[in-house]
Coordinates of C-alpha atoms in Angstrom, one line a residue:
X1 CA -5.0 -2.6 -30.6
X2 CA -3.2 0.5 -29.1
X3 CA -5.9 2.4 -28.0
X4 CA -7.5 -0.5 -26.2
X5 CA -4.1 -0.7 -24.0
X6 CA -4.4 3.0 -23.4
X7 CA -7.4 3.1 -21.9
X8 CA -6.7 -0.5 -19.9
X9 CA -4.0 1.2 -18.5
X10 CA -5.2 4.6 -17.8
X11 CA -8.1 3.0 -15.4
X12 CA -5.2 0.7 -13.3
X13 CA -3.8 4.0 -13.2
X14 CA -6.8 5.5 -11.8
X15 CA -7.6 2.9 -9.9
X16 CA -4.2 2.6 -8.0
X17 CA -3.7 6.2 -7.8
X18 CA -6.8 6.3 -5.7
X19 CA -6.3 3.3 -3.4
X20 CA -2.7 4.2 -2.7
X21 CA -3.7 8.0 -1.8
X22 CA -6.6 6.4 0.8
X23 CA -3.8 3.6 1.9
X24 CA -1.4 7.0 2.6
X25 CA -4.6 9.2 4.1
X26 CA -6.0 6.1 6.4
X27 CA -4.0 3.6 6.8
X28 CA -7.1 1.6 5.2
X29 CA -6.2 -0.7 2.2
X30 CA -9.5 -0.2 0.5
X31 CA -8.5 -3.3 -2.3
X32 CA -10.2 -6.5 -0.5
X33 CA -7.7 -9.2 -1.9
X34 CA -4.5 -7.4 -0.7
X35 CA -5.9 -6.7 2.8
X36 CA -5.0 -9.2 5.0
X37 CA -1.1 -9.4 3.8
X38 CA -0.2 -5.9 3.4
X39 CA 1.2 -5.2 7.1
X40 CA 2.6 -1.9 6.0
X41 CA -0.6 0.6 3.8
X42 CA 1.7 3.6 3.9
X43 CA 4.0 1.4 2.0
X44 CA 1.7 -0.5 0.4
X45 CA 0.4 3.8 -1.1
X46 CA 3.3 5.5 -1.9
X47 CA 4.1 2.2 -4.3
X48 CA 0.7 1.7 -5.5
X49 CA 0.9 6.5 -7.0
X50 CA 4.3 5.5 -8.2
X51 CA 3.0 2.3 -10.1
X52 CA -0.4 4.5 -11.7
X53 CA 1.7 7.9 -12.4
X54 CA 4.4 4.9 -13.7
X55 CA 1.3 3.5 -16.0
X56 CA -0.5 7.1 -16.4
X57 CA 2.9 8.5 -17.7
X58 CA 3.1 5.7 -20.4
X59 CA 2.1 8.0 -23.5
X60 CA 3.6 10.6 -22.6
X61 CA 7.1 9.6 -21.9
X62 CA 10.4 8.5 -24.5
X63 CA 10.1 4.2 -24.6
X64 CA 11.4 3.1 -20.9
X65 CA 11.3 6.5 -19.3
X66 CA 8.6 5.3 -16.9
X67 CA 10.4 2.1 -16.2
X68 CA 11.8 3.0 -12.4
X69 CA 8.6 4.9 -11.8
X70 CA 7.3 1.1 -11.9
X71 CA 9.9 -0.4 -10.4
X72 CA 9.8 1.5 -7.5
X73 CA 5.9 1.1 -7.2
X74 CA 5.9 -2.4 -7.7
X75 CA 9.4 -3.5 -5.4
X76 CA 8.0 -1.1 -2.4
X77 CA 3.7 -2.7 -2.9
X78 CA 6.2 -6.5 -2.2
X79 CA 7.6 -5.1 0.4
X80 CA 4.8 -3.8 2.1
X81 CA 4.2 -7.3 1.9
X82 CA 6.8 -8.9 3.5
X83 CA 8.3 -6.2 5.9
X84 CA 6.1 -6.7 9.1
X85 CA 4.7 -4.5 11.9
X86 CA 6.9 -3.1 14.5
X87 CA 6.0 -4.5 17.2
X88 CA 5.1 -1.5 20.2
X89 CA 7.7 -1.2 22.7
X90 CA 6.7 -1.6 26.6
X91 CA 6.9 1.2 29.3
X92 CA 7.9 -0.9 32.6
X93 CA 5.5 1.4 33.2
X94 CA 2.0 -0.4 35.6
X95 CA -1.6 0.6 36.2
X96 CA -1.5 1.9 39.4
X97 CA -2.1 -0.5 42.5
X98 CA -4.7 -3.0 41.8
X99 CA -7.5 -3.0 44.2
X100 CA -9.5 -6.9 45.0
X101 CA -13.4 -5.4 45.0
X102 CA -15.2 -8.4 47.1

């Protein structure tokens, strides 16, 4: 039974690690069920990488040593869904004189 959970944890860590890396590099979420709800893909990617590291380090760390990684990763992933995208500032510039064509 323990080997089963180790294998599932490592597969989850691999998927989250790849998805987090892609989100950090490209700014896109590759997992389709998260695409519409995440407004900050960089924050989500950082959280996914921390969560993947915590899952992968389950056997290497002593009991409870990986929990801070998992909790911070989950917190970042949750925050990326609730923090809205920043508004773009207006510069006040105009495009130039408008010409009306007839």
